Coordinates of C-alpha atoms in Angstrom, one line a residue:
Chain A
M1 CA 0.0 0.0 0.0
Q2 CA 1.4 3.3 -1.1
W3 CA 0.4 5.2 2.0
M4 CA 2.2 2.7 4.2
T5 CA 5.4 3.1 2.1
L6 CA 5.3 6.9 2.6
F7 CA 4.5 6.5 6.3
Q8 CA 7.3 4.0 6.9
K9 CA 9.7 6.2 5.1
E10 CA 8.8 9.1 7.4
L11 CA 9.2 7.0 10.5
L12 CA 12.6 5.7 9.3
E13 CA 13.7 9.3 8.5
N14 CA 12.7 10.6 11.9
W15 CA 14.4 7.6 13.5
R16 CA 17.6 8.1 11.5
N17 CA 17.8 11.8 12.1
K18 CA 17.3 11.1 15.8
K19 CA 14.0 13.0 16.2
W20 CA 12.5 9.9 17.9
I21 CA 15.1 10.3 20.6
W22 CA 15.5 14.0 21.2
V23 CA 11.9 15.2 20.7
P24 CA 10.5 12.9 23.5
L25 CA 13.4 13.9 25.7
V26 CA 12.8 17.7 25.2
I27 CA 9.1 17.3 25.8
I28 CA 9.7 15.3 29.0
L29 CA 12.2 17.9 30.2
L30 CA 9.7 20.7 29.5
S31 CA 7.0 18.8 31.2
I32 CA 8.8 18.1 34.5
M33 CA 10.7 21.4 34.7
D34 CA 7.9 23.4 36.5
P35 CA 6.8 20.7 38.9
L36 CA 10.4 20.1 40.0
T37 CA 11.6 23.7 40.2
T38 CA 8.4 24.8 41.9
Y39 CA 8.7 22.1 44.6
Y40 CA 12.4 22.5 45.1
L41 CA 12.4 26.3 44.9
P42 CA 13.2 26.8 48.6
Y43 CA 16.2 24.4 48.4
I44 CA 17.3 26.0 45.1
I45 CA 17.2 29.5 46.7
E46 CA 19.1 28.2 49.7
A47 CA 21.7 26.4 47.6
T48 CA 22.3 29.5 45.5
G49 CA 23.1 31.7 48.5
G50 CA 19.6 32.7 49.6
M51 CA 17.7 35.8 48.9
P52 CA 19.4 39.2 48.7
S53 CA 19.6 41.0 52.1
G54 CA 16.5 42.8 52.9
V55 CA 14.2 40.5 50.9
V56 CA 12.0 38.5 53.2
I57 CA 9.6 35.9 52.0
E58 CA 7.5 34.8 54.9
E59 CA 6.1 31.7 53.1
L60 CA 6.3 30.4 49.6
P61 CA 2.8 29.9 48.1
E62 CA 1.5 26.3 48.0
Y63 CA 0.2 25.1 44.7
A64 CA -2.7 22.8 44.0
P65 CA -1.9 19.8 41.6
S66 CA -4.1 21.4 38.9
E67 CA -2.1 24.7 39.2
V68 CA 1.2 22.8 38.7
L69 CA -0.3 21.0 35.7
L70 CA -1.3 24.3 34.3
M71 CA 2.4 25.4 34.6
T72 CA 3.4 22.3 32.6
L73 CA 0.9 23.0 29.9
S74 CA 2.0 26.6 29.7
Q75 CA 5.5 25.5 29.3
L76 CA 4.5 23.1 26.5
S77 CA 2.3 25.8 24.9
M78 CA 5.4 28.0 24.5
L79 CA 8.6 26.0 24.1
G80 CA 6.8 22.7 23.2
V81 CA 4.9 24.3 20.4
L82 CA 8.1 26.0 19.2
V83 CA 9.8 22.6 19.1
I84 CA 7.0 21.0 17.2
V85 CA 7.0 23.8 14.6
L86 CA 10.8 23.5 14.2
I87 CA 10.8 19.7 13.7
S88 CA 8.1 19.8 11.0
M89 CA 8.8 23.1 9.3
G90 CA 10.8 21.5 6.5
T91 CA 8.9 18.2 6.0
I92 CA 7.4 19.3 2.6
S93 CA 9.0 22.6 1.9
G94 CA 12.5 21.1 2.4
E95 CA 11.7 18.3 -0.1
R96 CA 10.4 20.8 -2.6
K97 CA 13.4 23.1 -2.2
S98 CA 15.9 20.3 -2.5
G99 CA 14.1 18.7 -5.4
V100 CA 13.4 15.3 -3.8
S101 CA 9.7 15.9 -4.2
E102 CA 10.3 16.0 -8.0
L103 CA 11.5 12.4 -7.9
V104 CA 8.6 11.4 -5.5
L105 CA 5.7 13.2 -7.1
V106 CA 6.6 12.3 -10.7
K107 CA 5.6 8.8 -9.6
P108 CA 1.9 8.0 -9.5
V109 CA 1.7 9.2 -5.9
S110 CA -1.5 10.5 -4.5
Y111 CA -1.1 14.0 -3.0
M112 CA -3.4 13.1 -0.2
N113 CA -1.3 10.1 0.7
Y114 CA 1.9 12.2 0.5
I115 CA 0.5 14.8 2.9
T116 CA -1.4 12.5 5.3
A117 CA 1.6 10.1 5.7
K118 CA 3.8 13.0 6.8
W119 CA 1.0 14.3 9.0
V120 CA 0.3 11.0 10.8
S121 CA 4.0 10.3 11.3
Y122 CA 4.5 13.7 13.0
L123 CA 1.4 13.2 15.0
L124 CA 2.7 9.8 16.2
L125 CA 6.0 11.4 17.2
V126 CA 4.2 14.3 19.0
W127 CA 1.6 12.2 20.7
V128 CA 4.2 9.7 22.0
S129 CA 6.4 12.5 23.2
L130 CA 3.4 14.2 24.8
F131 CA 2.3 10.9 26.5
L132 CA 5.7 10.5 28.0
G133 CA 5.9 14.1 29.0
I134 CA 2.5 14.3 30.7
L135 CA 3.0 10.9 32.3
V136 CA 6.2 12.0 33.9
S137 CA 4.7 15.3 34.9
W138 CA 1.7 13.5 36.4
Y139 CA 3.9 11.2 38.3
Y140 CA 5.9 14.1 39.9
I141 CA 2.8 16.1 40.6
N142 CA 1.3 13.1 42.4
I143 CA 4.4 12.6 44.5
L144 CA 5.2 16.2 45.2
F145 CA 1.9 18.2 45.2
G146 CA -1.0 15.8 45.8
T147 CA -3.3 13.5 44.0
L148 CA -4.3 13.9 40.3
S149 CA -6.4 11.0 39.2
F150 CA -5.5 8.8 36.2
G151 CA -8.6 10.2 34.6
D152 CA -7.1 13.7 34.9
F153 CA -4.0 12.4 33.2
V154 CA -6.0 10.9 30.3
T155 CA -8.1 14.0 29.9
T156 CA -5.0 16.3 29.9
F157 CA -3.1 14.0 27.5
F158 CA -6.0 13.5 25.1
F159 CA -7.3 17.1 24.8
Y160 CA -3.8 18.7 24.8
G161 CA -2.9 16.2 22.1
I162 CA -5.7 17.7 20.1
W163 CA -4.2 21.1 20.4
L164 CA -0.8 19.9 19.3
T165 CA -2.4 18.1 16.4
F166 CA -3.7 21.5 15.3
V167 CA -0.2 22.9 15.6
V168 CA 1.2 20.1 13.4
S169 CA -1.6 20.5 10.9
L170 CA -1.0 24.3 10.7
T171 CA 2.7 23.7 10.1
I172 CA 2.0 21.1 7.4
F173 CA -0.4 23.6 5.8
Y174 CA 2.2 26.3 5.6
N175 CA 4.7 23.7 4.2
T176 CA 2.5 23.4 1.1
L177 CA 2.4 27.2 0.7
F178 CA 6.1 28.1 1.0
K179 CA 9.4 26.5 -0.1
S180 CA 11.3 28.2 2.6
S181 CA 11.3 26.4 6.0
G182 CA 12.0 29.7 7.7
L183 CA 8.8 31.2 6.3
V184 CA 6.8 28.1 7.3
A185 CA 8.0 28.4 10.9
F186 CA 7.4 32.2 10.9
F187 CA 3.9 32.0 9.6
S188 CA 3.0 29.0 11.8
I189 CA 4.1 30.8 15.0
L190 CA 2.6 34.1 13.9
S191 CA -0.8 32.4 13.2
I192 CA -0.8 30.8 16.7
M193 CA 0.1 34.2 18.3
V194 CA -2.6 36.1 16.3
M195 CA -5.1 33.4 17.2
S196 CA -4.2 33.7 20.8
M197 CA -4.6 37.5 20.7
I198 CA -7.9 37.3 18.9
T199 CA -9.1 34.7 21.4
K200 CA -8.2 37.0 24.3
I201 CA -9.8 40.1 22.8
F202 CA -13.0 38.3 21.7
H203 CA -13.1 35.8 24.5
H204 CA -16.9 36.4 25.0
I205 CA -17.6 35.3 21.4
L206 CA -14.9 32.8 20.7
D207 CA -15.8 30.3 23.4
W208 CA -14.5 27.3 21.5
S209 CA -11.3 28.7 20.0
P210 CA -8.5 26.1 20.0
N211 CA -6.4 28.4 22.1
N212 CA -8.9 28.0 25.0
I213 CA -8.3 24.3 25.3
T214 CA -5.7 24.5 28.1
E215 CA -8.0 26.7 30.2
Y216 CA -10.8 24.2 29.8
I217 CA -8.5 21.2 30.6
I218 CA -7.7 22.9 33.9
D219 CA -11.3 23.8 34.6
T220 CA -12.2 20.1 34.0
I221 CA -9.5 18.9 36.4
S222 CA -10.5 21.5 39.1
T223 CA -14.3 20.6 38.9
G224 CA -13.8 16.9 38.2
E225 CA -16.2 17.0 35.3
I226 CA -15.5 17.1 31.6
S227 CA -17.0 20.4 30.5
K228 CA -19.2 20.8 27.4
D229 CA -16.9 23.7 26.4
L230 CA -13.9 21.3 26.4
I231 CA -15.6 18.8 24.3
L232 CA -16.8 21.4 21.8
T233 CA -13.4 23.0 21.7
G234 CA -11.9 19.6 21.0
I235 CA -14.3 19.0 18.2
I236 CA -13.7 22.4 16.6
T237 CA -9.9 22.0 16.9
T238 CA -10.1 18.5 15.3
A239 CA -12.3 19.8 12.5
L240 CA -9.9 22.7 11.9
S241 CA -7.0 20.3 11.8
L242 CA -8.7 18.1 9.2
T243 CA -9.7 21.1 7.1
L244 CA -6.1 22.3 7.1
I245 CA -4.9 18.9 5.9
L246 CA -7.6 18.8 3.2
L247 CA -6.6 22.3 2.1
S248 CA -2.9 21.3 2.1
S249 CA -3.6 18.5 -0.3
Q250 CA -5.5 20.7 -2.6
F251 CA -2.9 23.5 -2.5
L252 CA -0.1 21.0 -3.2
K253 CA -2.0 19.5 -6.1
R254 CA -2.3 22.9 -7.7
K255 CA 1.3 23.8 -7.1
E256 CA 3.9 23.1 -9.8
M257 CA 6.4 20.7 -8.4
A258 CA 9.3 22.2 -10.4
G259 CA 10.4 25.8 -9.9
Chain B
M1 CA 2.4 3.9 -33.6
T2 CA 2.7 7.2 -31.7
L3 CA 3.7 7.1 -28.0
V4 CA 3.5 10.8 -27.3
T5 CA 1.8 13.7 -29.2
V6 CA 2.5 17.2 -28.1
K7 CA 0.3 19.8 -29.6
N8 CA 0.8 23.6 -29.5
L9 CA 2.5 23.4 -26.1
T10 CA 3.2 26.8 -24.6
K11 CA 4.6 27.6 -21.2
K12 CA 4.8 31.1 -19.8
Y13 CA 6.1 32.5 -16.5
G14 CA 4.3 35.8 -16.2
S15 CA 4.8 37.5 -19.5
K16 CA 7.9 35.5 -20.3
I17 CA 7.4 32.8 -22.9
V18 CA 9.7 29.9 -22.2
V19 CA 8.2 27.4 -24.5
N20 CA 6.4 28.8 -27.5
N21 CA 3.8 26.8 -29.3
I22 CA 5.7 23.6 -30.0
S23 CA 4.3 20.5 -31.5
F24 CA 6.0 17.1 -32.0
D25 CA 5.4 13.4 -31.7
F26 CA 7.4 10.3 -31.4
G27 CA 6.9 6.5 -31.4
Y28 CA 8.1 3.5 -29.4
Q29 CA 11.6 2.4 -28.7
K30 CA 13.3 5.5 -30.0
C31 CA 16.0 7.6 -28.4
I32 CA 15.1 11.2 -29.0
A33 CA 17.5 14.0 -28.2
L34 CA 16.1 17.5 -27.4
I35 CA 19.0 19.7 -28.4
G36 CA 19.4 23.4 -27.7
P37 CA 21.7 25.9 -26.0
N38 CA 21.2 26.8 -22.3
G39 CA 18.0 28.7 -21.9
A40 CA 16.3 27.2 -25.0
G41 CA 13.4 25.8 -23.0
K42 CA 14.6 22.1 -22.8
T43 CA 14.1 21.6 -19.1
T44 CA 10.7 23.3 -19.1
T45 CA 9.6 21.1 -22.0
L46 CA 10.7 18.0 -20.2
R47 CA 9.2 19.0 -16.9
T48 CA 5.9 19.7 -18.5
L49 CA 6.0 16.3 -20.3
A50 CA 6.7 14.7 -16.9
G51 CA 3.7 16.4 -15.3
L52 CA 5.8 18.6 -13.0
L53 CA 4.8 21.8 -14.7
K54 CA 1.4 22.6 -16.1
P55 CA 1.2 23.8 -19.7
T56 CA -0.1 27.3 -20.2
E57 CA -1.6 26.2 -23.4
G58 CA -1.6 23.1 -25.5
T59 CA -1.9 19.4 -24.9
I60 CA 0.2 16.3 -24.2
Q61 CA -1.3 13.1 -25.2
F62 CA 0.2 9.8 -24.1
E63 CA -0.8 7.0 -26.4
S64 CA -4.6 7.3 -26.4
S65 CA -4.8 8.8 -22.9
T66 CA -7.4 11.4 -22.0
T67 CA -6.5 14.5 -20.1
N68 CA -8.0 13.2 -16.9
Q69 CA -5.8 10.1 -16.8
D70 CA -2.8 10.0 -14.5
I71 CA 0.0 9.4 -17.0
R72 CA 2.8 9.4 -14.3
K73 CA 2.7 5.5 -14.2
W74 CA 4.0 5.4 -17.7
I75 CA 6.8 7.9 -17.2
G76 CA 10.2 7.7 -15.6
Y77 CA 12.0 11.0 -15.0
L78 CA 15.4 12.1 -13.9
P79 CA 16.0 15.8 -13.4
Q80 CA 19.4 17.4 -14.3
Y81 CA 20.4 17.6 -10.6
P82 CA 18.6 14.8 -8.9
A83 CA 18.1 15.1 -5.2
F84 CA 17.7 11.9 -3.1
H85 CA 16.9 11.1 0.5
S86 CA 20.6 11.0 1.2
W87 CA 20.1 9.2 4.5
M88 CA 18.8 6.2 2.6
T89 CA 21.0 3.6 1.0
G90 CA 20.9 3.1 -2.8
R91 CA 19.0 -0.1 -2.4
E92 CA 16.5 1.4 0.0
F93 CA 15.8 4.3 -2.3
L94 CA 15.2 2.0 -5.3
I95 CA 12.8 -0.2 -3.3
Y96 CA 11.0 3.0 -2.0
S97 CA 10.7 4.3 -5.5
G98 CA 9.4 1.0 -6.8
K99 CA 6.8 0.8 -4.0
L100 CA 5.7 4.4 -4.8
A101 CA 5.2 3.3 -8.4
K102 CA 2.9 0.6 -7.0
L103 CA 5.1 -2.4 -7.2
T104 CA 4.7 -4.9 -4.4
K105 CA 7.5 -5.2 -1.8
E106 CA 8.8 -8.4 -3.4
E107 CA 8.7 -7.0 -6.9
A108 CA 10.4 -3.8 -5.8
T109 CA 13.1 -5.6 -3.9
K110 CA 13.8 -8.0 -6.9
R111 CA 13.7 -5.1 -9.4
A112 CA 16.0 -3.0 -7.2
A113 CA 18.6 -5.8 -7.1
E114 CA 18.4 -6.2 -10.9
L115 CA 18.8 -2.5 -11.6
L116 CA 21.7 -2.0 -9.2
E117 CA 23.5 -4.5 -11.4
V118 CA 22.3 -2.9 -14.7
V119 CA 23.4 0.6 -13.7
N120 CA 26.6 -0.8 -12.4
I121 CA 26.6 0.2 -8.8
A122 CA 29.3 -1.8 -7.1
K123 CA 28.1 -4.5 -4.6
E124 CA 29.8 -2.8 -1.6
S125 CA 28.1 0.5 -2.4
Q126 CA 24.6 -0.8 -2.9
D127 CA 23.9 -0.7 0.9
E128 CA 25.8 2.4 1.6
R129 CA 24.1 5.7 2.2
I130 CA 23.5 7.8 -0.9
S131 CA 25.3 10.8 0.8
R132 CA 28.6 8.8 0.1
Y133 CA 27.9 8.3 -3.6
S134 CA 29.8 10.1 -6.3
G135 CA 28.1 12.3 -9.0
G136 CA 28.2 9.5 -11.5
M137 CA 26.8 6.9 -9.1
K138 CA 23.9 9.3 -8.2
Q139 CA 23.1 9.9 -11.8
R140 CA 23.0 6.1 -12.5
L141 CA 21.0 5.5 -9.4
G142 CA 18.7 8.3 -10.7
I143 CA 18.2 6.4 -13.9
A144 CA 17.5 3.2 -12.0
Q145 CA 14.8 4.8 -9.9
A146 CA 13.3 6.3 -13.1
I147 CA 13.0 2.9 -14.8
I148 CA 12.1 0.8 -11.7
H149 CA 8.5 0.5 -12.7
K150 CA 9.3 -0.2 -16.4
P151 CA 7.9 3.0 -17.8
K152 CA 7.1 3.4 -21.5
L153 CA 8.9 6.7 -21.6
L154 CA 12.1 7.7 -19.9
I155 CA 12.7 11.4 -19.6
L156 CA 16.2 12.5 -18.8
D157 CA 17.2 16.1 -18.3
E158 CA 20.9 16.7 -19.3
P159 CA 21.9 13.3 -17.9
V160 CA 25.6 13.7 -18.5
A161 CA 26.1 17.4 -18.3
S162 CA 27.5 17.4 -14.7
L163 CA 29.6 14.3 -15.0
D164 CA 33.3 13.7 -15.5
P165 CA 34.4 11.9 -18.7
I166 CA 34.3 8.4 -17.0
G167 CA 30.8 9.0 -15.5
R168 CA 29.7 10.5 -18.9
R169 CA 30.8 7.4 -20.7
E170 CA 29.1 5.1 -18.2
V171 CA 25.8 6.9 -18.5
L172 CA 25.9 7.1 -22.3
G173 CA 26.7 3.4 -22.4
L174 CA 23.7 2.7 -20.2
L175 CA 21.4 4.8 -22.4
E176 CA 22.6 2.8 -25.4
K177 CA 21.6 -0.4 -23.6
L178 CA 18.2 0.9 -22.4
K179 CA 17.1 2.3 -25.7
Q180 CA 16.6 -1.3 -26.9
E181 CA 13.7 -1.7 -24.5
I182 CA 12.3 1.8 -23.7
T183 CA 11.6 5.1 -25.4
I184 CA 14.1 7.7 -24.2
L185 CA 13.7 11.4 -24.5
F186 CA 16.7 13.3 -23.2
S187 CA 17.9 16.8 -23.4
T188 CA 21.4 18.0 -24.0
H189 CA 23.4 20.9 -25.1
I190 CA 26.4 18.7 -25.8
L191 CA 25.8 17.8 -29.4
N192 CA 28.3 14.9 -29.5
D193 CA 26.2 13.1 -26.8
A194 CA 23.1 13.5 -29.0
E195 CA 25.0 12.2 -32.0
E196 CA 26.3 9.2 -30.1
V197 CA 23.0 7.7 -28.8
S198 CA 20.0 9.3 -30.4
D199 CA 17.9 8.2 -33.3
E200 CA 15.9 11.4 -33.7
L201 CA 16.6 15.0 -32.9
L202 CA 14.4 17.9 -31.9
L203 CA 16.3 21.2 -32.2
L204 CA 15.0 23.8 -29.7
H205 CA 15.9 27.4 -29.9
K206 CA 14.4 30.3 -28.0
G207 CA 11.5 28.1 -26.9
Q208 CA 10.6 26.9 -30.4
I209 CA 11.4 23.7 -32.3
I210 CA 13.4 24.9 -35.3
E211 CA 14.0 21.5 -36.8
S212 CA 13.3 17.8 -36.2
G213 CA 13.9 14.5 -37.8
S214 CA 16.4 11.6 -37.7
L215 CA 20.1 12.4 -37.7
Q216 CA 20.4 11.1 -41.3
E217 CA 17.4 13.2 -42.5
L218 CA 19.0 16.3 -41.0
R219 CA 22.3 15.4 -42.5
N220 CA 20.8 15.0 -45.9
K221 CA 18.9 18.3 -45.5
Y222 CA 21.7 20.4 -44.2
Q223 CA 24.6 18.5 -45.5
T224 CA 27.6 20.6 -45.9
T225 CA 30.6 18.7 -46.9
V226 CA 33.8 20.6 -46.2
M227 CA 37.0 19.9 -48.0
A228 CA 40.2 20.9 -46.2
L229 CA 43.4 21.6 -48.2
Q230 CA 46.9 22.1 -46.8
V231 CA 50.0 22.9 -48.9
E232 CA 53.6 23.6 -48.3
D233 CA 53.5 27.1 -49.9
E234 CA 51.5 30.2 -49.0
I235 CA 47.9 29.0 -48.9
H236 CA 46.4 32.3 -49.9
D237 CA 47.7 31.9 -53.5
Y238 CA 45.6 28.8 -53.9
Q239 CA 42.5 30.3 -52.4
T240 CA 41.9 32.5 -55.4
I241 CA 42.3 29.6 -57.8
V242 CA 39.9 27.3 -55.9
A243 CA 37.4 30.0 -55.4
N244 CA 37.0 30.4 -59.1
L245 CA 36.3 26.8 -59.8
N246 CA 32.7 25.8 -60.7
H247 CA 30.4 24.6 -57.9
V248 CA 32.6 26.1 -55.2
R249 CA 30.3 28.0 -52.8
N250 CA 32.7 29.4 -50.3
T251 CA 36.3 29.3 -49.2
K252 CA 38.0 30.4 -46.0
I253 CA 41.4 30.0 -44.4
E254 CA 41.9 29.1 -40.8
R255 CA 45.2 28.3 -39.2
G256 CA 46.9 27.6 -42.5
T257 CA 44.1 25.3 -43.9
L258 CA 41.9 26.2 -46.8
Y259 CA 38.3 25.1 -46.2
I260 CA 36.1 24.7 -49.3
T261 CA 32.3 24.2 -49.3
S262 CA 30.6 23.1 -52.4
D263 CA 27.3 22.1 -53.8
N264 CA 29.0 19.3 -55.8
V265 CA 31.8 17.7 -53.9
K266 CA 32.6 15.1 -56.5
K267 CA 33.3 17.7 -59.3
V268 CA 35.2 20.1 -57.1
R269 CA 37.3 17.3 -55.7
E270 CA 38.1 16.1 -59.3
A271 CA 38.9 19.6 -60.4
I272 CA 41.3 20.3 -57.5
L273 CA 43.1 16.9 -57.9
S274 CA 43.4 17.5 -61.6
L275 CA 44.8 21.0 -61.1
A276 CA 47.2 19.8 -58.4
D277 CA 48.5 17.1 -60.8
Q278 CA 49.0 19.5 -63.7
E279 CA 50.4 22.4 -61.7
R280 CA 52.3 20.2 -59.3
W281 CA 50.8 21.7 -56.2
P282 CA 52.9 20.8 -53.0
I283 CA 49.8 19.3 -51.2
T284 CA 50.5 18.0 -47.7
S285 CA 46.9 17.1 -46.9
F286 CA 43.5 17.0 -48.6
S287 CA 40.5 15.7 -46.8
I288 CA 36.7 15.7 -47.0
D289 CA 34.6 15.9 -43.8
Q290 CA 30.9 15.6 -43.0
A291 CA 29.6 18.6 -41.2
S292 CA 29.2 17.9 -37.5
L293 CA 25.9 18.1 -35.7
E294 CA 27.2 21.3 -34.2
D295 CA 27.7 22.8 -37.7
M296 CA 24.3 21.7 -38.6
F297 CA 22.8 23.2 -35.5
M298 CA 24.5 26.5 -36.2
K299 CA 23.3 26.4 -39.7
V300 CA 19.7 25.8 -38.7
V301 CA 19.9 28.5 -36.1
N302 CA 21.4 31.0 -38.6
N303 CA 18.7 30.1 -41.2

């Protein structure tokens, strides 16, 4: 099956260029950074020579497990998203620029197969990395800050995975528009920033914007009930991701493979 | 029977016309050379035929295909500077290419092994990463990936332009072998290469086909036989005599040699030899040469 051939090639490529090693490690590192530094902050301050003279902190704030989880997700939303954009920014644009896509797409390859094989391979990498990252974060939160149920872990992993799916889809979409990987990264990050700004400004209208997903995950964990808003935001985000992939296939089909 | 029919093909980039209303066709098991100087529109024509560029106007018909059919399964293509997944080995890339062309895993593996032999990639290099291959090896691997699915038409863009003499000889030898089984359309600006392996020629100049036909047909049409005379004395004294002979069209002296073109070689040759015998010309060399493809090309362009 042609799709499997393309998919296996993507997996092999990501294995040989070590993405399967360093991406999970980076995501794990980002995920545990806040739980660990927050918990060990007094020790860190002490070990680094204490506070400057005159500064007195009576008591460091105590954090609820859901608050620490929010810190982890915030970290992933900034640096994690950046890492995902960087690993996928050249997946199509790079092949078009180097000319490899000429050799591939001159064969009877379906454009949809070409795009979705890349998309799924990056989703697999991102979801596996996220699973490990959230799992380790959940473990430390449970040990250091208090109980977070397994259900909370699954909810966080699943719905945050949907947000990262959107990030991958957006990057793939820009890959079909530009030949320069730099431009792909720039427009992907710009789009996420603009979406975030618009969501903040029009928060009262844009209830189900993908950028709200983190907020709804934390609400769900705090209340213990999966909110309708989270489900609808998840559905909208998935639909947007699928639309971006469909559009990518159409755009690539219309593009001339040779410059 | 016709394999490919190109009708009124035009390709524009903005207002710039790169290929201008060209039409041609060719049949099976031929080796056709698309000849033209750099910038003539060769690459654009080949990329359009391979489906990598969309024609601005005109049609390309493959056998009796309709425009909606995906003709890529019948075509093998190698660009001038092929780019590979250099992290793959030569064998892996061929199997990957075969599977993309819808061969089964077993078929692709078997065909890859065959082709690695055909294109003469040494056993120890077959499982090495492509990043370690030389230019000639990459070019031969490129040809192998282009024919892995046994296409009816193999399109090669300047297949030997970037190779050293050894690599060039290997690839031309390979084309000579392949043309027994497959139709080859290749572009070149090196006319000796075209002369060596092609059966038919398409001469492209400024985006237009200015001449086409078999090498022999073109030779007959544009035949310019050149006689070259060298003597021990001052050659200019003989130029005036030869120029006044019947059927002599033109004479010129280059580096001590008198070149004579004529519309009747036989008569001029006899006249010169007769004069030389009577007048005891101190001839050191007298030869008759066919015009090269390069001369013909220049003549067609000038016309």
